[in-house]
XYZ file of C-alpha atoms in Angstrom:
575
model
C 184.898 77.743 83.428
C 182.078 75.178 83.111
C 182.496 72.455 80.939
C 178.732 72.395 79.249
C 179.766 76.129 78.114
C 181.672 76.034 74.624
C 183.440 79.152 73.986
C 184.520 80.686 70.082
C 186.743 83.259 69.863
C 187.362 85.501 66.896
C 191.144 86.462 66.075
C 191.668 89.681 68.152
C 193.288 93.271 66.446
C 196.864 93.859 67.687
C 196.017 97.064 70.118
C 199.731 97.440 71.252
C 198.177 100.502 73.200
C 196.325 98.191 75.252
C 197.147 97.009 79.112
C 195.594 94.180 79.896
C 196.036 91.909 82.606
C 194.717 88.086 82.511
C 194.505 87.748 86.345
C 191.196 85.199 86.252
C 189.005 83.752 83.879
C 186.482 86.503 83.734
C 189.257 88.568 82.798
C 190.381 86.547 80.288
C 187.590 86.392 78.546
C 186.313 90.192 78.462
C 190.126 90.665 76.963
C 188.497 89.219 73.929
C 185.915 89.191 71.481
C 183.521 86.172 72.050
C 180.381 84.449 71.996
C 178.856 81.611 73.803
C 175.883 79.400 74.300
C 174.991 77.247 77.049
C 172.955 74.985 74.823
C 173.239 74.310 70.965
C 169.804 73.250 70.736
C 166.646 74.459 72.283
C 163.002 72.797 72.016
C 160.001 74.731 72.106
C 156.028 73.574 72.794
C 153.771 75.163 70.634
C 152.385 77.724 71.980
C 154.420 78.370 74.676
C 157.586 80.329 75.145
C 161.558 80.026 74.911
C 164.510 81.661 75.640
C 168.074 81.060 73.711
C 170.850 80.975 75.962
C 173.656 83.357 74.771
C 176.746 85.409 76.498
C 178.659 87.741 74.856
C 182.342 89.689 75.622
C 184.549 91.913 74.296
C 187.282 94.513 76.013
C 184.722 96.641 77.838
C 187.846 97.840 80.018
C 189.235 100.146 77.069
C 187.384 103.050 76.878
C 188.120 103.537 73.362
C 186.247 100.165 72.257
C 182.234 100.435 72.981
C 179.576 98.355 71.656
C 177.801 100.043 68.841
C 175.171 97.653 67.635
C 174.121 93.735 67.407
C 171.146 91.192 67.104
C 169.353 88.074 66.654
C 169.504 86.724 62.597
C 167.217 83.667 61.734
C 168.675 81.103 58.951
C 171.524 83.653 58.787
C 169.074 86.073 56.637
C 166.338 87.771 57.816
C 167.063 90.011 60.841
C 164.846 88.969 63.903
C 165.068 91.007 66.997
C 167.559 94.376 67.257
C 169.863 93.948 71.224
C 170.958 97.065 73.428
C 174.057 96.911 75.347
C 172.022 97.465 78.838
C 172.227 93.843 79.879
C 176.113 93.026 78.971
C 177.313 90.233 78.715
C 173.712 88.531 78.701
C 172.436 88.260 74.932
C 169.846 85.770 75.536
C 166.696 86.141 73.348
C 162.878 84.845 74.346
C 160.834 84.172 71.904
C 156.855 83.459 73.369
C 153.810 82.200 71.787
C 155.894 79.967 70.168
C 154.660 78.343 66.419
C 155.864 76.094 63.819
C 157.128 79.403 61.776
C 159.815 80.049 64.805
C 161.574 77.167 63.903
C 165.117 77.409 62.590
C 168.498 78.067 63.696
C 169.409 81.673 65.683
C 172.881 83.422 65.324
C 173.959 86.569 67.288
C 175.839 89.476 65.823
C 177.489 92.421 67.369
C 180.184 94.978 66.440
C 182.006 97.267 68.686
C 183.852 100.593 67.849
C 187.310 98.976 67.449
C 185.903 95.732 65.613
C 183.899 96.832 63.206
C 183.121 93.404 61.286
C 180.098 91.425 62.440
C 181.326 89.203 65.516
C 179.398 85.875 65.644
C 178.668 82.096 66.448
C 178.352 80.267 62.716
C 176.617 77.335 64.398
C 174.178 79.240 65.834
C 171.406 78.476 67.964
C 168.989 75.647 66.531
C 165.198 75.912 67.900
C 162.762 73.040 66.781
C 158.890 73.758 67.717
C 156.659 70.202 68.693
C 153.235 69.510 70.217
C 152.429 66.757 72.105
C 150.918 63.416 71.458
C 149.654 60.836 73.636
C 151.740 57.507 73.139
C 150.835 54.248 74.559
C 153.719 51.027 75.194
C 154.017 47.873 76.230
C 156.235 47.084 79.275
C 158.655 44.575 78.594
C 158.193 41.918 80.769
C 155.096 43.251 82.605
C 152.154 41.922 81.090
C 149.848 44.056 83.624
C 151.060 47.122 82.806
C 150.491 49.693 79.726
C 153.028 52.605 79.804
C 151.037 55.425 78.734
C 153.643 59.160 77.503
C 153.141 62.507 77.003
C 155.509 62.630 73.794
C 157.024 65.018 72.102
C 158.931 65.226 68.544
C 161.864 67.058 70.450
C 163.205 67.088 74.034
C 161.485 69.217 75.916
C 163.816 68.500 79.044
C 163.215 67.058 82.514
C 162.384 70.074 84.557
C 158.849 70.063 83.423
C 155.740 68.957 84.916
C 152.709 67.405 83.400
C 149.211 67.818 83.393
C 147.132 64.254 82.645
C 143.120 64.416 81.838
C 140.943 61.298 81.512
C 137.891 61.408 79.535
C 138.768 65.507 80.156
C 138.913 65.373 83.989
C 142.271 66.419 85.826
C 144.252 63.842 87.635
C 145.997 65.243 90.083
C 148.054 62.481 91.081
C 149.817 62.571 87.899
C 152.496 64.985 86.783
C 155.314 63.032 85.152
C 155.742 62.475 81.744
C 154.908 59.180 81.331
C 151.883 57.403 83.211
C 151.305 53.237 83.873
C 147.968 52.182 83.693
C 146.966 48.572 84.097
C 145.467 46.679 80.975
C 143.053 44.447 82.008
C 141.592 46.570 84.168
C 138.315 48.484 82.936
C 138.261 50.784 85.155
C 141.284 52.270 83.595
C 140.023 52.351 80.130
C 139.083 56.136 78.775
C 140.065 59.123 76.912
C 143.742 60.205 77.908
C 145.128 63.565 77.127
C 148.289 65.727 78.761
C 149.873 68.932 78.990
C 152.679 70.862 80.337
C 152.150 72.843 83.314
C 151.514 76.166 82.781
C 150.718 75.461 79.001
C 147.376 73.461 79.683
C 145.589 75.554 77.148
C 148.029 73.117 74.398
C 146.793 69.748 75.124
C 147.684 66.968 72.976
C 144.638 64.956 71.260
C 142.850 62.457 73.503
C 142.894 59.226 72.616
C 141.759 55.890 74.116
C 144.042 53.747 76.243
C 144.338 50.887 76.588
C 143.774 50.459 73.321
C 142.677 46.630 73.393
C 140.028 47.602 75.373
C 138.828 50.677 73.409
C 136.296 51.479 70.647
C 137.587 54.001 68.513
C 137.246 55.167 65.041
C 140.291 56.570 62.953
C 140.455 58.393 59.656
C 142.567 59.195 57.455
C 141.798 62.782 58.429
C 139.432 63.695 61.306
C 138.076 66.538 59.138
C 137.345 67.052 55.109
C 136.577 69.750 52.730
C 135.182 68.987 49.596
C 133.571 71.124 46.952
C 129.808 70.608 46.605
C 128.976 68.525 43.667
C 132.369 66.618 43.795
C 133.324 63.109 45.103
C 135.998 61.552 47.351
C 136.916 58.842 49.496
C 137.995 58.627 53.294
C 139.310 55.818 54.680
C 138.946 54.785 58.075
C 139.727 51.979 60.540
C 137.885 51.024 63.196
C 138.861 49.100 66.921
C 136.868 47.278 69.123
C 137.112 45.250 72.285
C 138.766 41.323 71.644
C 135.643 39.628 73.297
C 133.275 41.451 71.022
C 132.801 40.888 67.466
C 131.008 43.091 64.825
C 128.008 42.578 62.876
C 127.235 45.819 60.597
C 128.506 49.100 60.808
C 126.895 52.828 58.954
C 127.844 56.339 59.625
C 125.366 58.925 61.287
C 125.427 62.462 61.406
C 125.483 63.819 65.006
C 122.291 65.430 66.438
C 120.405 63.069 64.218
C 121.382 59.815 65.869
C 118.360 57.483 64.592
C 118.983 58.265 61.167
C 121.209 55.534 59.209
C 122.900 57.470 56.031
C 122.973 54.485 53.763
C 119.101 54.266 53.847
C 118.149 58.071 54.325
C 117.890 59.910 50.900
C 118.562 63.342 52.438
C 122.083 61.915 52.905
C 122.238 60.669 49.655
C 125.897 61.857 49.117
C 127.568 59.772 52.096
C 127.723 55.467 51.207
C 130.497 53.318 52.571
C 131.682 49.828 51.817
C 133.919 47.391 53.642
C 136.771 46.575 52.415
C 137.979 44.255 55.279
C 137.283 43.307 59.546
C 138.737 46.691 60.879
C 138.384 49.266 57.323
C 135.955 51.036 55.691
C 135.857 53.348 53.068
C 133.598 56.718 53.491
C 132.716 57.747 49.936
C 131.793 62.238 50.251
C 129.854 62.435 46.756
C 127.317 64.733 44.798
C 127.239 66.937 48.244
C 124.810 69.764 48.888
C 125.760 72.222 51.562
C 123.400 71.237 54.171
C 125.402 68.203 54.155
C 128.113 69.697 56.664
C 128.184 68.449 60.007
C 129.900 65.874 61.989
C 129.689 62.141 61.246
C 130.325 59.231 63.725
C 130.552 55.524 62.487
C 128.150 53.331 64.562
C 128.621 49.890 65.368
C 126.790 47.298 66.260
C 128.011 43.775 67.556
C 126.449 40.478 67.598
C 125.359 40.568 71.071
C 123.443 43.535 70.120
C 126.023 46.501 71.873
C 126.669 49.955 69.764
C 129.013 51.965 69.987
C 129.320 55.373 67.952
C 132.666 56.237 67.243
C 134.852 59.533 67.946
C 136.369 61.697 67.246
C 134.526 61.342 63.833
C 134.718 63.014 60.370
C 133.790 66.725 60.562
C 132.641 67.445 56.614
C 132.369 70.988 54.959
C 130.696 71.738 51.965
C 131.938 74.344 50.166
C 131.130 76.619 46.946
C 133.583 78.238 44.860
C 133.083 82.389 45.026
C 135.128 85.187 43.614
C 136.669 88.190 45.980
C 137.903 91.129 44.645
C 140.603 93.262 46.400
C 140.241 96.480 46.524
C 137.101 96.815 44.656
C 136.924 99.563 42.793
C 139.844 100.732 41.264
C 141.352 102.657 38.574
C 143.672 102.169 35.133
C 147.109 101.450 36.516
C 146.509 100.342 39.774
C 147.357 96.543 41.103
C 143.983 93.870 41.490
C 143.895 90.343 43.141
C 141.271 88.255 42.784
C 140.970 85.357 45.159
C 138.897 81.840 44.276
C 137.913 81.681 47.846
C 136.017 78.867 49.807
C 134.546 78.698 53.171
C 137.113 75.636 54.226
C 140.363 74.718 52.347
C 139.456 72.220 49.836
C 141.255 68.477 50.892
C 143.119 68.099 48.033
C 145.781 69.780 45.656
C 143.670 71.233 43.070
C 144.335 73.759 39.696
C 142.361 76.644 39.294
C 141.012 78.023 36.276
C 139.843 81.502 35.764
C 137.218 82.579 33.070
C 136.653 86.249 31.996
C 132.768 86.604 30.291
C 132.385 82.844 30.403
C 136.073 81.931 27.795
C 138.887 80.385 29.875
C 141.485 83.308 30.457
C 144.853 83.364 28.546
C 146.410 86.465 30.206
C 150.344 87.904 30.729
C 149.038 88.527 34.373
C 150.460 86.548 37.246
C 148.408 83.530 38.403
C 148.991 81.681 41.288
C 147.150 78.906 43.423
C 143.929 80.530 43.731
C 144.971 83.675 42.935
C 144.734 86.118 39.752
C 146.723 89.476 39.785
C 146.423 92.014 36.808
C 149.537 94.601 37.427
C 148.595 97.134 36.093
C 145.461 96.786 35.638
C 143.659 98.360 32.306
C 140.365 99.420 30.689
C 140.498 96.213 28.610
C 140.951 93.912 31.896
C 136.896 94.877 32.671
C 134.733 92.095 32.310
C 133.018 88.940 34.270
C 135.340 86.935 35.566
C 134.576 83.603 37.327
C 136.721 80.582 38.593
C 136.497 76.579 38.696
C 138.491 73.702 39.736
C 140.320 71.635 36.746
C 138.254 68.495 36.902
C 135.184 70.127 37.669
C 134.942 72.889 35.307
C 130.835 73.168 35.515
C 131.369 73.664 39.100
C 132.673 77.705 38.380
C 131.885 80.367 40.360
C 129.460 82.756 40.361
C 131.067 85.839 38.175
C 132.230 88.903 39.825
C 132.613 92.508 37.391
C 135.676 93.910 37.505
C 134.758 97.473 37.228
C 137.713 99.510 35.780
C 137.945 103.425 36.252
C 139.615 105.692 33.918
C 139.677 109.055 32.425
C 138.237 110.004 29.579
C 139.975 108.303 25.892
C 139.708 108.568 22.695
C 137.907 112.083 22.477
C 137.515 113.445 19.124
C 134.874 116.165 17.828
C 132.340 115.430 15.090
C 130.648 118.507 12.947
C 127.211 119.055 11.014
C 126.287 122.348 9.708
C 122.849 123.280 7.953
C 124.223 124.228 4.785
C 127.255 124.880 2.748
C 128.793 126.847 6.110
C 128.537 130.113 4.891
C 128.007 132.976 6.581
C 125.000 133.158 8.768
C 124.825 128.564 8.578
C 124.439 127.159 12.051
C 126.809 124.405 12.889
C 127.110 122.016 15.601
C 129.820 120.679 17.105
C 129.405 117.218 19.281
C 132.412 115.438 21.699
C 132.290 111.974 21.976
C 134.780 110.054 24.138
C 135.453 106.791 25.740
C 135.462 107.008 30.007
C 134.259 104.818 32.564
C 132.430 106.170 34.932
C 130.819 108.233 31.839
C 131.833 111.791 31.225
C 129.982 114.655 33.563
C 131.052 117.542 32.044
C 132.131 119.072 29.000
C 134.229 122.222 27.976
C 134.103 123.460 24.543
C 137.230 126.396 23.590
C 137.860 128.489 20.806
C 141.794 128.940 20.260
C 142.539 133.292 19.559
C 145.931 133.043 19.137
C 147.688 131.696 21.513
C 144.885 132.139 23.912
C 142.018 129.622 24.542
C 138.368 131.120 25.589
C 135.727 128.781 26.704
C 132.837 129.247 24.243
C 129.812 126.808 26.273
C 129.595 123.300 27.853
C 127.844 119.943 27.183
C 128.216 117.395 24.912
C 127.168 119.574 22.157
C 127.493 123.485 21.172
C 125.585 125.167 18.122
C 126.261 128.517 16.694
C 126.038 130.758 13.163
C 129.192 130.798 11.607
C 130.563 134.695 11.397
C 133.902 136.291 11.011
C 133.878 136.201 15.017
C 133.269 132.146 15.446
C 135.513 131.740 12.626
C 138.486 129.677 14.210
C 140.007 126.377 15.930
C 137.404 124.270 18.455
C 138.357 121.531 20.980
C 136.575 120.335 23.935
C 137.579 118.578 27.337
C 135.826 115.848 28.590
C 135.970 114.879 32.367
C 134.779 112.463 34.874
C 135.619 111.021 38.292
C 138.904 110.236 37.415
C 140.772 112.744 35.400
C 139.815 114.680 31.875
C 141.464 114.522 28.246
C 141.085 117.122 25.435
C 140.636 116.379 21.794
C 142.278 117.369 19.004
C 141.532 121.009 17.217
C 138.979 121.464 14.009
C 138.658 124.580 12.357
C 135.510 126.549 11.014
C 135.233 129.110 8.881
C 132.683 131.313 7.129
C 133.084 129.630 3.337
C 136.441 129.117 2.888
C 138.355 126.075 2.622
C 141.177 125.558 5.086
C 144.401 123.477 4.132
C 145.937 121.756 6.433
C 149.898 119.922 6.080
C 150.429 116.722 8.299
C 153.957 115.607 9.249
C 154.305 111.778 8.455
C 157.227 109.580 9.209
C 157.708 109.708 5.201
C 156.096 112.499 3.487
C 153.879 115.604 3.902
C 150.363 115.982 2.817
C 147.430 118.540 2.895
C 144.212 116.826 4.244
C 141.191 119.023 2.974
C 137.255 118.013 4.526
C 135.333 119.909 2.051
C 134.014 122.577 3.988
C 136.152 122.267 7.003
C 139.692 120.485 8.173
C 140.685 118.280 10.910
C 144.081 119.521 12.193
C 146.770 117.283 12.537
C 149.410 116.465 15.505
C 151.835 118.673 13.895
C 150.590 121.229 11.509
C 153.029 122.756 9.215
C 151.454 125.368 7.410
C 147.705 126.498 6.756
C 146.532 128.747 3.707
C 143.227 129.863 3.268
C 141.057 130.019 -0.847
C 138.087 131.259 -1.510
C 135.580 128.219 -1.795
C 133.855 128.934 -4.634
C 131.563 125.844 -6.435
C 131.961 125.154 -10.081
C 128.969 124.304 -11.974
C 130.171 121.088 -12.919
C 130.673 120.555 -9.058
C 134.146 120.691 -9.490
C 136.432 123.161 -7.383
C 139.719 125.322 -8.382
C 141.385 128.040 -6.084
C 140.249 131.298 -7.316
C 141.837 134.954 -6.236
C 139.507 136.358 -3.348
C 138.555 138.910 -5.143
C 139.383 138.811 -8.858
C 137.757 135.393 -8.610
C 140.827 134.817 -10.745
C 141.773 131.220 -10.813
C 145.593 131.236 -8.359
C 147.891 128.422 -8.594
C 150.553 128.155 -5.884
C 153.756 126.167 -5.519
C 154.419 124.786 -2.679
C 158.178 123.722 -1.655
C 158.724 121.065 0.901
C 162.004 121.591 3.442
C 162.982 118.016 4.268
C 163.656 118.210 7.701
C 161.429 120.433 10.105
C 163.620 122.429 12.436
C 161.782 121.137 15.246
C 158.549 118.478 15.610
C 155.975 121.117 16.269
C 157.820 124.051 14.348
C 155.638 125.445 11.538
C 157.114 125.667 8.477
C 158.378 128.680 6.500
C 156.994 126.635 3.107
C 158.568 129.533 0.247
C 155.215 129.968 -2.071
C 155.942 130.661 -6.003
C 152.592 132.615 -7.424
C 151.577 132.024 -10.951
C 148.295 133.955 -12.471
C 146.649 132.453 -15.152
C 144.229 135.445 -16.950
């Protein structure tokens, strides 16, 4: 067995039934249940691809033990990659296009018919994911020599070979890892980069060796997104050859090489100072969005030489603007709305969200530069804008979050021309609440327990007779769905009583000529309406005109919500 293998081995079942004969050390190992890995730990370039080392064994030689399932696990959680059985013992997995989201450590699981609890390695597989970077040394006890290496943050191994660029040509002479170049020589100074073969599409980031001999800039960041308006400070150093020395320095935007920043207003937003030989300070204020572009630092030594810089700052310029996702929706369904901007802003920042111009206090979830409303509702529709926390006149512009729903709150109003006697005309309106507004409405008379559809639109007029004597609702609908209202009766000059159910008592509700019907209606009983002189009214017999008093006794507790009660009615005459 080789020695750089390390084998685990999980306690085997007692299968008395089993014959097995440990002639070799293959044999000896499929007799068992086991994993193995050739390495521990794997690096991986960005960008390129890997493969993790794994064998696998148990005792394929009983046919009563099969494998019946396995695979790859990252961090011992989530479940990377399913494995077949069609390449046993091998159990190696490749993972290409490698990123820095890869990284973590791998474990392989499998189960067979006669083992049915997980078999794996707990330590597992650790992959780390690097790029390169270009790395210059000094050689110990060589003062003409200036080790230049293609570095990595992990071992990438030795059975690579290297690509090497200068000032972004190939030199094909060199494909080790590490390069010597000669200091004093200027014929050696440039722009070094490197690659690994095969991967030369992942090059690190040139940089200028030997660096005593070099102009180059360096910022804190070679790139910076600010939000137009605001203010912030880069700082930068700056190298330049020993033998020279400098006399002023000012940043220039490229493509406009003859313009100095400090004195042109159109780049009012860009000053610098000096803080010391070798710093500088890049203050990004008051911005306007034209101001994007690249910037180089340009100096200029006594003797009269300038040099411009690079890599540079890149600066974006960025506005604050509100996306909606999806956008258009209806009550119930989940929103997001993003504070997006066209670069990601430098710094941490807090985001506040307004709805119609007030600062939002809101149950719904809010996070970086993100606002969800789950569910969403008819009272969530507004203007809604957002702004940075420091720059709060800086908002957005606002977005309208345009909530559909069905038709709310729909209720029907009367008028009648007179008294509503016989022959009157009355009209019956439905109003509701919907977004998008109503498109149709239904208007039904109830017969019994039938419901006929008596004309449409928002309004329906008609003389009250015996025949359009009764209980009216309408439906409203729209786009999204349709509600109906409640019932209201009308009748040809009679009042109708109605009895509510409320949590505590029961009531009649009378409208003088007409009654709005409750949720649950417990009883109804019809008078004469018949107007007093003094404008008074009393409940006369129908056709004695006789005044009729009635009794009405009250059952505690309905049978059911919705039954109508059987209210017992004592009759007293008064002649």
């Amino acid at each position: 067995m080789n020695k750089h293998w390390s084998d685990h081995y999980f306690q085997r079942p007692d299968f008395s039934h089993l014959h097995i004969c440990l002639c070799d050390c293959v044999s000896a190992v499929q007799s068992q249940w086991s994993l193995r890995h050739s390495s521990k730990r794997v690096c991986g370039l960005k960008g390129s691809s890997v493969v993790l080392p794994c064998r696998y064994y148990y005792p394929w030689r009983s046919e009563s033990d099969t494998y019946q399932g396995g695979g790859w696990y990252k961090n011992q959680r989530e479940k990377f990659r399913e494995h077949s059985n069609s390449n046993y013992p091998d159990c190696s997995l490749k993972i290409e296009n490698l990123s820095e989201e890869d990284s973590g450590v791998y474990h392989f699981k499998f189960y067979t018919v006669l083992h049915l609890s997980w078999i794996t390695d707990t330590s597992g597989v650790e992959l780390s994911i690097t790029d390169l970077q270009v790395r210059e040394d000094v050689v110990e006890g060589n003062q003409n020599q200036t080790k230049v290496t293609c570095s990595s943050s992990c071992s990438l191994g030795s059975y690579h070979q290297y690509v090497w660029y200068k000032n972004g040509q190939r030199l094909p002479d060199k494909t080790t890892a590490s390069i010597l170049l000669d200091p004093t020589s200027l014929s050696e100074v440039g722009s070094y980069s490197c690659a690994v073969r095969g991967y030369e599409a992942n090059r690190a980031p040139a940089v200028c060796v030997p660096e005593k001999l070099c102009w180059a800039v360096k910022c804190v960041s070679t790139s910076v997104c600010t939000l137009a308006g605001t203010s912030q400070d880069i700082s930068c150093t700056y190298r330049y050859p020993s033998d020279h020395s400098i006399h002023t320095t000012s940043w220039e935007k490229t493509r406009e090489p003859q313009v100095d920043l400090q004195l042109a207003e159109e780049f009012h937003g860009l000053s610098q100072y000096q803080e010391k030989t070798g710093k500088v300070t890049l203050k990004v204020s008051n911005l306007k969005e034209s101001d994007s572009g690249r910037y180089v630092l340009k100096m200029e030594t006594t003797q009269g030489k300038v040099y411009s810089g690079s890599p540079g700052l890149t600066v974006f310029v960025t506005f604050l603007q509100v996306k909606m996702t999806p956008d258009t929706l209806i009550k119930g369904e989940i929103v997001t709305l993003t504070c997006n901007t066209t670069c990601s802003l430098s710094n941490n920042h807090t985001f506040i969200w307004y709805k119609n111009g007030q600062p939002l206090t809101t149950k719904h979830t809010t996070r970086d530069h993100k606002l969800q409303l789950n569910p969403v509702s008819s009272e969530d529709s507004g203007n809604y804008s957002c702004a940075v926390r420091g720059h709060e006149s800086l908002s957005s512009t606002a977005v309208f979050l345009h909530v559909r729903y069905k038709p709310k709150n729909v209720s029907v109003s009367i008028s009648a021309s007179g008294d509503m006697g016989e022959g009157d005309t009355v009209t019956l309106t439905c109003s509701s609440d919907a977004n998008p507004p109503v498109h149709n409405y239904t208007w039904y008379m109830k017969t019994g327990a039938e419901s006929l559809v008596r004309g449409t639109g928002e309004s329906i007029s008609f003389n009250v007779t015996s025949d359009t004597s009764g209980l009216y609702y309408c439906q409203a609908q729209n786009e999204v769905g349709s509600q109906t209202s409640t019932e209201v009766a009308v009748q040809d000059g009679e009042y109708s009583v109605f009895f509510k159910m409320m949590p505590e008592f029961v009531y009649p509700t009378i409208r003088g000529d007409r009654t709005l019907l409750g949720d649950n209606v417990l009883c109804v009983h019809i008078f004469q309406n018949v107007r007093g002189v003094d404008d008074t009214y009393m409940p006369l017999q129908r056709t004695a005109q006789a005044s009729v008093y009635e009794t009405l006794q009250r059952r505690e507790t309905p049978q059911t919500d919705m039954e109508l009660q059987d209210l017992g009615m004592r009759r007293q005459r008064q002649m």
